[in-house]
Coordinates of C-alpha atoms and ligand atoms in Angstrom, one line a residue:
X1102 CA 9.1 -12.9 3.6
X1103 CA 10.4 -11.4 0.4
X1104 CA 7.8 -11.2 -2.3
X1105 CA 9.6 -13.6 -4.7
X1106 CA 7.6 -16.0 -7.0
X1107 CA 8.0 -18.7 -4.3
X1108 CA 6.9 -16.3 -1.6
X1109 CA 3.8 -15.3 -3.5
X1110 CA 2.9 -19.0 -4.2
X1111 CA 3.2 -19.8 -0.5
X1112 CA 1.1 -16.7 0.4
X1113 CA -1.6 -17.8 -2.1
X1114 CA -1.6 -21.3 -0.5
X1115 CA -1.9 -19.7 3.0
X1116 CA -4.9 -17.6 1.8
X1117 CA -6.6 -20.6 0.3
X1118 CA -6.2 -22.5 3.6
X1119 CA -7.9 -19.7 5.5
X1120 CA -4.7 -18.0 6.9
X1121 CA -4.0 -14.3 7.0
X1122 CA -1.5 -12.7 4.7
X1123 CA -0.4 -9.1 4.7
X1124 CA 0.7 -7.9 1.2
X1125 CA 1.7 -4.7 -0.5
X1126 CA -0.6 -2.8 -2.7
X1127 CA 0.1 0.5 -4.4
X1128 CA -1.8 2.4 -1.7
X1129 CA -0.9 0.8 1.7
X1130 CA -0.3 -2.8 3.0
X1131 CA -3.4 -4.9 3.2
X1132 CA -4.3 -7.7 5.7
X1133 CA -5.8 -10.3 3.4
X1134 CA -8.1 -13.3 4.0
X1135 CA -10.2 -15.5 1.7
X1136 CA -13.4 -13.4 1.4
X1137 CA -15.5 -16.6 1.1
X1138 CA -14.2 -18.0 4.3
X1139 CA -16.1 -16.7 7.3
X1140 CA -13.5 -17.9 9.9
X1141 CA -10.6 -16.3 8.1
X1142 CA -12.6 -13.0 7.7
X1143 CA -13.4 -13.2 11.4
X1144 CA -9.8 -13.4 12.3
X1145 CA -9.1 -10.2 10.2
X1146 CA -11.5 -8.3 12.5
X1147 CA -9.8 -9.8 15.6
X1148 CA -6.3 -9.1 14.4
X1149 CA -7.2 -5.4 13.8
X1150 CA -9.5 -5.1 16.7
X1151 CA -11.9 -3.7 14.1
X1152 CA -15.5 -3.3 15.2
X1153 CA -17.9 -5.6 13.4
X1154 CA -20.0 -3.7 10.9
X1155 CA -17.0 -1.9 9.4
X1156 CA -17.0 -3.6 6.0
X1157 CA -13.8 -4.8 4.2
X1158 CA -12.7 -4.1 0.7
X1159 CA -12.5 -7.1 -1.6
X1160 CA -9.5 -7.3 -3.8
X1161 CA -9.7 -9.0 -7.2
X1162 CA -7.2 -9.9 -9.9
X1163 CA -9.0 -8.1 -12.7
X1164 CA -12.2 -6.3 -13.5
X1165 CA -14.0 -9.5 -14.7
X1166 CA -13.3 -11.1 -11.3
X1167 CA -14.3 -7.9 -9.4
X1168 CA -17.7 -7.9 -11.3
X1169 CA -18.4 -11.4 -10.2
X1170 CA -18.6 -10.0 -6.7
X1171 CA -20.2 -6.6 -7.3
X1172 CA -22.8 -5.9 -10.0
X1173 CA -21.5 -4.0 -12.9
X1174 CA -23.4 -1.0 -14.5
X1175 CA -22.2 1.3 -17.3
X1176 CA -20.5 3.7 -14.9
X1177 CA -18.7 0.9 -13.1
X1178 CA -17.6 -0.6 -16.4
X1179 CA -16.2 2.8 -17.6
X1180 CA -14.4 3.4 -14.3
X1181 CA -13.0 -0.1 -14.3
X1182 CA -11.7 0.3 -17.7
X1183 CA -10.1 3.7 -17.0
X1184 CA -8.7 3.2 -13.5
X1185 CA -8.2 -0.6 -12.9
X1186 CA -5.8 -1.8 -11.9
X1187 CA -5.4 1.1 -9.6
X1188 CA -6.3 2.9 -6.3
X1189 CA -10.0 3.0 -6.9
X1190 CA -12.6 1.1 -4.8
X1191 CA -16.2 0.9 -6.1
X1192 CA -19.1 0.2 -3.8
X1193 CA -21.6 -1.9 -5.9
X1194 CA -24.7 -4.0 -5.3
X1195 CA -23.4 -7.4 -3.9
X1196 CA -23.9 -10.5 -6.1
X1197 CA -25.1 -13.0 -3.5
X1198 CA -24.0 -15.9 -5.7
X1199 CA -20.4 -14.8 -5.1
X1200 CA -20.5 -16.5 -1.7
X1201 CA -18.8 -13.6 0.2
X1202 CA -18.8 -14.1 3.9
X1203 CA -21.4 -11.8 5.6
X1204 CA -18.9 -10.2 7.9
X1205 CA -17.1 -8.7 4.8
X1206 CA -20.0 -6.4 4.0
X1207 CA -21.3 -6.2 7.6
X1208 CA -24.5 -7.9 6.3
X1209 CA -25.1 -5.2 3.7
X1210 CA -26.4 -5.7 0.2
X1211 CA -23.5 -3.6 -1.1
X1212 CA -19.9 -4.6 -1.5
X1213 CA -16.6 -2.6 -2.0
X1214 CA -14.3 -4.0 -4.7
X1215 CA -11.0 -3.0 -6.1
X1216 CA -8.3 -4.3 -8.5
X1217 CA -4.8 -3.2 -7.1
X1218 CA -2.0 -2.5 -9.6
X1219 CA 0.9 -3.4 -7.4
X1220 CA 2.7 -6.3 -9.2
X1221 CA 2.9 -8.4 -5.9
X1222 CA -0.8 -7.9 -5.1
X1223 CA -1.7 -8.6 -8.7
X1224 CA 0.4 -11.8 -8.9
X1225 CA -1.0 -13.0 -5.5
X1226 CA -4.6 -12.4 -6.5
X1227 CA -4.1 -14.3 -9.8
X1228 CA -2.5 -17.2 -7.9
X1229 CA -5.3 -17.3 -5.2
X1230 CA -8.1 -17.3 -7.8
X1231 CA -10.6 -16.1 -5.2
X1232 CA -11.7 -12.8 -3.9
X1233 CA -9.5 -11.6 -1.1
X1234 CA -10.9 -9.3 1.7
X1235 CA -8.2 -6.9 2.8
X1236 CA -8.5 -3.9 5.0
X1237 CA -5.4 -1.9 5.8
X1238 CA -3.0 -4.0 7.9
X1239 CA -3.0 -1.8 11.0
X1240 CA -4.7 -1.9 14.3
X1241 CA -8.1 -0.2 14.1
X1242 CA -7.9 3.6 14.2
X1243 CA -4.1 3.8 13.8
X1244 CA -1.9 4.9 10.9
X1245 CA -2.0 2.7 7.8
X1246 CA 1.2 0.7 7.1
X1247 CA 3.3 1.8 4.1
X1248 CA 6.2 -0.7 4.8
X1249 CA 6.2 -4.4 5.7
X1250 CA 7.9 -3.8 9.1
X1251 CA 5.0 -1.5 10.2
X1252 CA 2.8 -4.5 9.8
X1253 CA 5.1 -6.8 11.8
X1254 CA 5.7 -4.3 14.5
X1255 CA 2.0 -3.7 15.1
X1256 CA 0.1 -6.9 14.2
X1257 CA 2.9 -9.3 15.0
X1258 CA 1.8 -12.9 15.5
X1259 CA -1.8 -12.2 14.4
X1260 CA -0.6 -12.3 10.8
X1261 CA 0.5 -15.7 9.4
X1262 CA 2.7 -14.2 6.7
X1263 CA 3.9 -10.7 5.6
X1264 CA 4.9 -10.4 2.0
X1265 CA 7.6 -7.6 1.8
X1266 CA 7.4 -5.6 -1.4
X1267 CA 9.2 -2.5 -0.1
X1268 CA 7.6 0.9 0.6
X1269 CA 4.2 1.5 -1.1
X1270 CA 4.0 3.9 -4.1
X1271 CA 1.0 6.1 -3.2
X1272 CA 1.0 5.9 0.5
X1273 CA -2.7 6.8 1.0
X1274 CA -5.7 4.5 1.0
X1275 CA -7.7 4.0 -2.2
X1276 CA -10.5 6.4 -3.3
X1277 CA -13.9 4.9 -2.4
X1278 CA -16.8 5.7 -4.8
X1279 CA -20.3 4.4 -4.2
X1280 CA -22.2 3.5 -7.4
X1281 CA -25.5 2.4 -5.9
X1282 CA -28.0 5.3 -5.9
X1283 CA -28.9 7.7 -8.6
X1284 CA -25.6 9.6 -8.5
X1285 CA -22.1 8.5 -7.7
X1286 CA -21.0 9.5 -4.2
X1287 CA -17.4 9.9 -3.0
X1288 CA -17.1 8.0 0.3
X1289 CA -13.3 8.5 0.8
X1290 CA -10.8 10.7 -1.0
X1291 CA -7.7 8.8 -2.1
X1292 CA -5.2 7.9 -4.8
X1293 CA -7.6 8.8 -7.6
X1294 CA -8.8 12.4 -7.4
X1295 CA -12.4 13.6 -7.8
X1296 CA -11.3 15.6 -10.8
X1297 CA -10.1 12.4 -12.5
X1298 CA -13.4 10.6 -11.6
X1299 CA -15.6 13.5 -12.9
X1300 CA -13.6 13.5 -16.2
X1301 CA -14.6 9.9 -16.7
X1302 CA -18.3 9.8 -15.5
X1303 CA -19.5 13.4 -14.8
X1304 CA -20.6 14.9 -11.5
X1305 CA -19.7 13.0 -8.3
X1306 CA -21.4 14.0 -5.0
X1307 CA -19.7 14.3 -1.6
X1308 CA -21.7 12.7 1.2
X1309 CA -23.7 15.1 3.2
X1310 CA -22.4 15.7 6.7
X1311 CA -25.6 14.4 8.3
X1312 CA -25.2 10.9 6.7
X1313 CA -22.5 9.3 8.8
X1314 CA -23.8 5.8 8.2
X1315 CA -23.2 6.1 4.5
X1316 CA -19.5 5.2 4.7
X1317 CA -19.4 2.7 7.5
X1318 CA -16.0 2.7 9.0
X1319 CA -15.2 6.2 7.8
X1320 CA -14.9 7.5 11.3
X1321 CA -14.2 11.2 12.0
X1322 CA -11.3 10.0 14.1
X1323 CA -8.9 7.7 12.3
X1324 CA -5.4 7.3 11.0
X1325 CA -4.1 8.6 14.2
X1326 CA -0.6 8.9 15.7
X1327 CA -0.5 9.1 19.5
X1328 CA 1.1 12.5 19.6
X1329 CA -1.5 15.4 19.1
X1330 CA -1.3 17.3 15.8
X1331 CA -1.6 21.0 15.1
X1332 CA -2.5 21.6 11.5
X1333 CA -1.8 24.6 9.1
X1334 CA 1.2 25.6 11.2
X1335 CA 3.7 28.0 9.7
X1336 CA 6.4 26.7 12.0
X1337 CA 7.0 24.9 15.3
X1338 CA 6.2 26.3 18.7
X1339 CA 8.4 25.2 21.6
X1340 CA 8.2 21.5 22.3
X1341 CA 6.7 20.8 18.9
X1342 CA 8.3 18.9 16.0
X1343 CA 7.5 20.3 12.6
X1344 CA 6.4 18.4 9.6
X1345 CA 7.1 20.6 6.7
X1346 CA 5.9 20.9 3.1
X1347 CA 7.8 23.0 0.6
X1348 CA 10.6 25.1 1.9
X1349 CA 10.8 24.7 5.7
X1350 CA 14.3 25.0 7.3
X1351 CA 12.9 24.3 10.8
X1352 CA 11.2 21.0 9.8
X1353 CA 12.2 17.8 11.6
X1354 CA 10.7 16.0 8.6
X1355 CA 9.6 17.4 5.3
X1356 CA 6.8 15.7 3.3
X1357 CA 8.2 17.2 0.1
X1358 CA 10.8 20.0 0.1
X1359 CA 9.9 20.6 -3.5
X1360 CA 6.2 20.9 -2.7
X1361 CA 5.1 17.8 -4.7
X1362 CA 1.8 16.4 -3.5
X1363 CA 2.5 12.8 -4.7
X1364 CA 5.8 12.7 -2.8
X1365 CA 4.0 14.2 0.3
X1366 CA 1.3 11.5 0.1
X1367 CA 3.9 8.8 -0.1
X1368 CA 5.8 10.1 2.9
X1369 CA 2.8 11.1 5.1
X1370 CA 2.1 8.0 7.3
X1371 CA 5.8 6.9 7.6
X1372 CA 6.8 10.4 8.7
X1373 CA 4.0 10.7 11.2
X1374 CA 5.1 7.4 12.6
X1375 CA 8.7 8.6 13.0
X1376 CA 7.6 11.9 14.6
X1377 CA 5.2 10.0 16.8
X1378 CA 8.0 8.0 18.3
X1379 CA 10.1 11.0 19.2
X1380 CA 8.3 12.1 22.3
X1381 CA 7.4 15.6 21.2
X1382 CA 4.6 17.4 22.8
X1383 CA 2.9 18.0 19.5
X1384 CA 3.4 17.5 15.8
X1385 CA 2.9 20.8 13.9
X1386 CA 2.1 20.2 10.3
X1387 CA 2.6 22.8 7.5
X1388 CA -0.4 23.8 5.4
X1389 CA -1.0 21.4 2.4
X1390 CA -2.7 22.8 -0.7
X1391 CA -6.3 21.5 -0.8
X1392 CA -6.2 20.3 -4.4
X1393 CA -5.7 17.0 -6.2
X1394 CA -4.0 14.5 -3.8
X1395 CA -3.8 17.3 -1.3
X1396 CA -7.5 16.7 -0.6
X1397 CA -6.8 13.1 0.5
X1398 CA -3.8 14.2 2.5
X1399 CA -5.8 16.9 4.3
X1400 CA -8.6 14.4 4.9
X1401 CA -6.2 12.0 6.7
X1402 CA -4.6 14.9 8.6
X1403 CA -8.0 16.1 9.9
X1404 CA -8.9 12.6 11.1
X1405 CA -5.5 12.1 12.7
X1406 CA -5.9 15.5 14.5
X1407 CA -9.2 14.3 16.0
X1408 CA -7.9 10.8 16.8
X1409 CA -4.6 11.5 18.6
X1410 CA -4.7 9.9 22.0
X1411 CA -3.1 12.0 24.7
X1412 CA -0.7 14.9 25.3
X1413 CA 2.6 13.9 23.9
X1414 CA 6.0 14.0 25.6
X1415 CA 8.0 17.1 26.3
X1416 CA 11.2 16.3 24.5
X1417 CA 12.6 18.8 22.0
X1418 CA 13.5 17.1 18.8
X1419 CA 15.7 18.4 16.0
X1420 CA 16.2 16.4 12.9
X1421 CA 14.3 13.1 12.6
X1422 CA 14.0 12.3 8.9
X1423 CA 17.1 11.8 6.7
X1424 CA 16.7 13.2 3.2
X1425 CA 17.1 10.4 0.7
X1426 CA 20.2 11.2 -1.4
Ligands
AMP1383 P1 -10.0 0.0 4.9 O1 -10.2 -1.4 4.5 O2 -9.8 0.1 6.4 O3 -9.0 0.8 4.2 O4 -11.4 0.8 4.7 C1 -12.5 0.2 4.0 C2 -13.5 1.2 3.8 O5 -14.3 0.9 2.6 C3 -14.5 1.3 4.8 O6 -14.1 2.0 5.9 C4 -15.7 1.9 4.1 O7 -15.6 3.3 4.1 C5 -15.6 1.4 2.7 N1 -16.5 0.3 2.4 C6 -16.2 -1.0 2.4 N2 -17.3 -1.7 2.1 C7 -18.3 -0.9 2.0 C8 -19.8 -1.0 1.7 N3 -20.3 -2.2 1.5 N4 -20.5 0.1 1.7 C9 -19.9 1.3 1.9 N5 -18.6 1.5 2.2 C10 -17.8 0.4 2.2
MG1384 MG1 -8.0 1.2 7.3

């Protein structure tokens, strides 16, 4: 359904009645449910085939609403002021009086909250007037959806309504920052860079490799196409399709011919989907500079490399992506 004012009102009504609504955010499409309704939240896990214990991010209309769910401290307040609405998720101590369904947090005493800046998401959340739990609207372990038809193609009838707001602006999931212990910890690289966070609140730790439980749901394998990937490739080998970055004449798709990291982030999942459908043996991916948004892109590529299912096809593919004119 188009995200008109009437569409948004209907979507809000669906959410209040415990139904599932997919909606655009500036990062990727989310699969939303009333976070206070245990049945609705349960159906989100079912629809995604998401293992219980992988907590969901709560979306709120503004910082005041977000801080009724997660407890505010001075760092959270500063980050909220600086980056909300926007692609930053904060993991905070849960406020039990918010009445969030246990499954949302996997029974933890912490909760992840964010205030999206996409106008459709913002209008929807204002209209619902309740916290909405919304993970990315894709089957567990697969690429996140950046267009409404990705959601319909992959989740189909499990979603009661898909609000179509066009392609998403950032194309990668939100940055997740934990503000629970003595120092802030980056749980997931994303739309807000570590450099930006540190400019606002000082040093941010990266989770130690031996602490996998720290970011539940942050699996080493994730965000995966079916076709295997080969990273840091200077060009395609026989039976590979090439996903370029910067100048790359042999590329079937190019994340950003001009070498722009924001453009590359926006294109990443949609281009991987296109290449995945082409039956190549492998997708070779150009090196991406490991700075700013490039860190989040490389994080997703490394997880996708580990998550790809099986040897791909054998077809040789030439051009796949049209350059927008
Ligand atoms: P997704 O909704 O699939 O984009 O991912 C949500 C991610 O947020 C999870 O995979 C976790 O990494 C993180 N997250 C959500 N809730 C919590 C929490 N209570 N504690 C730590 N991390 C969380
Ligand atoms: Mg996800």
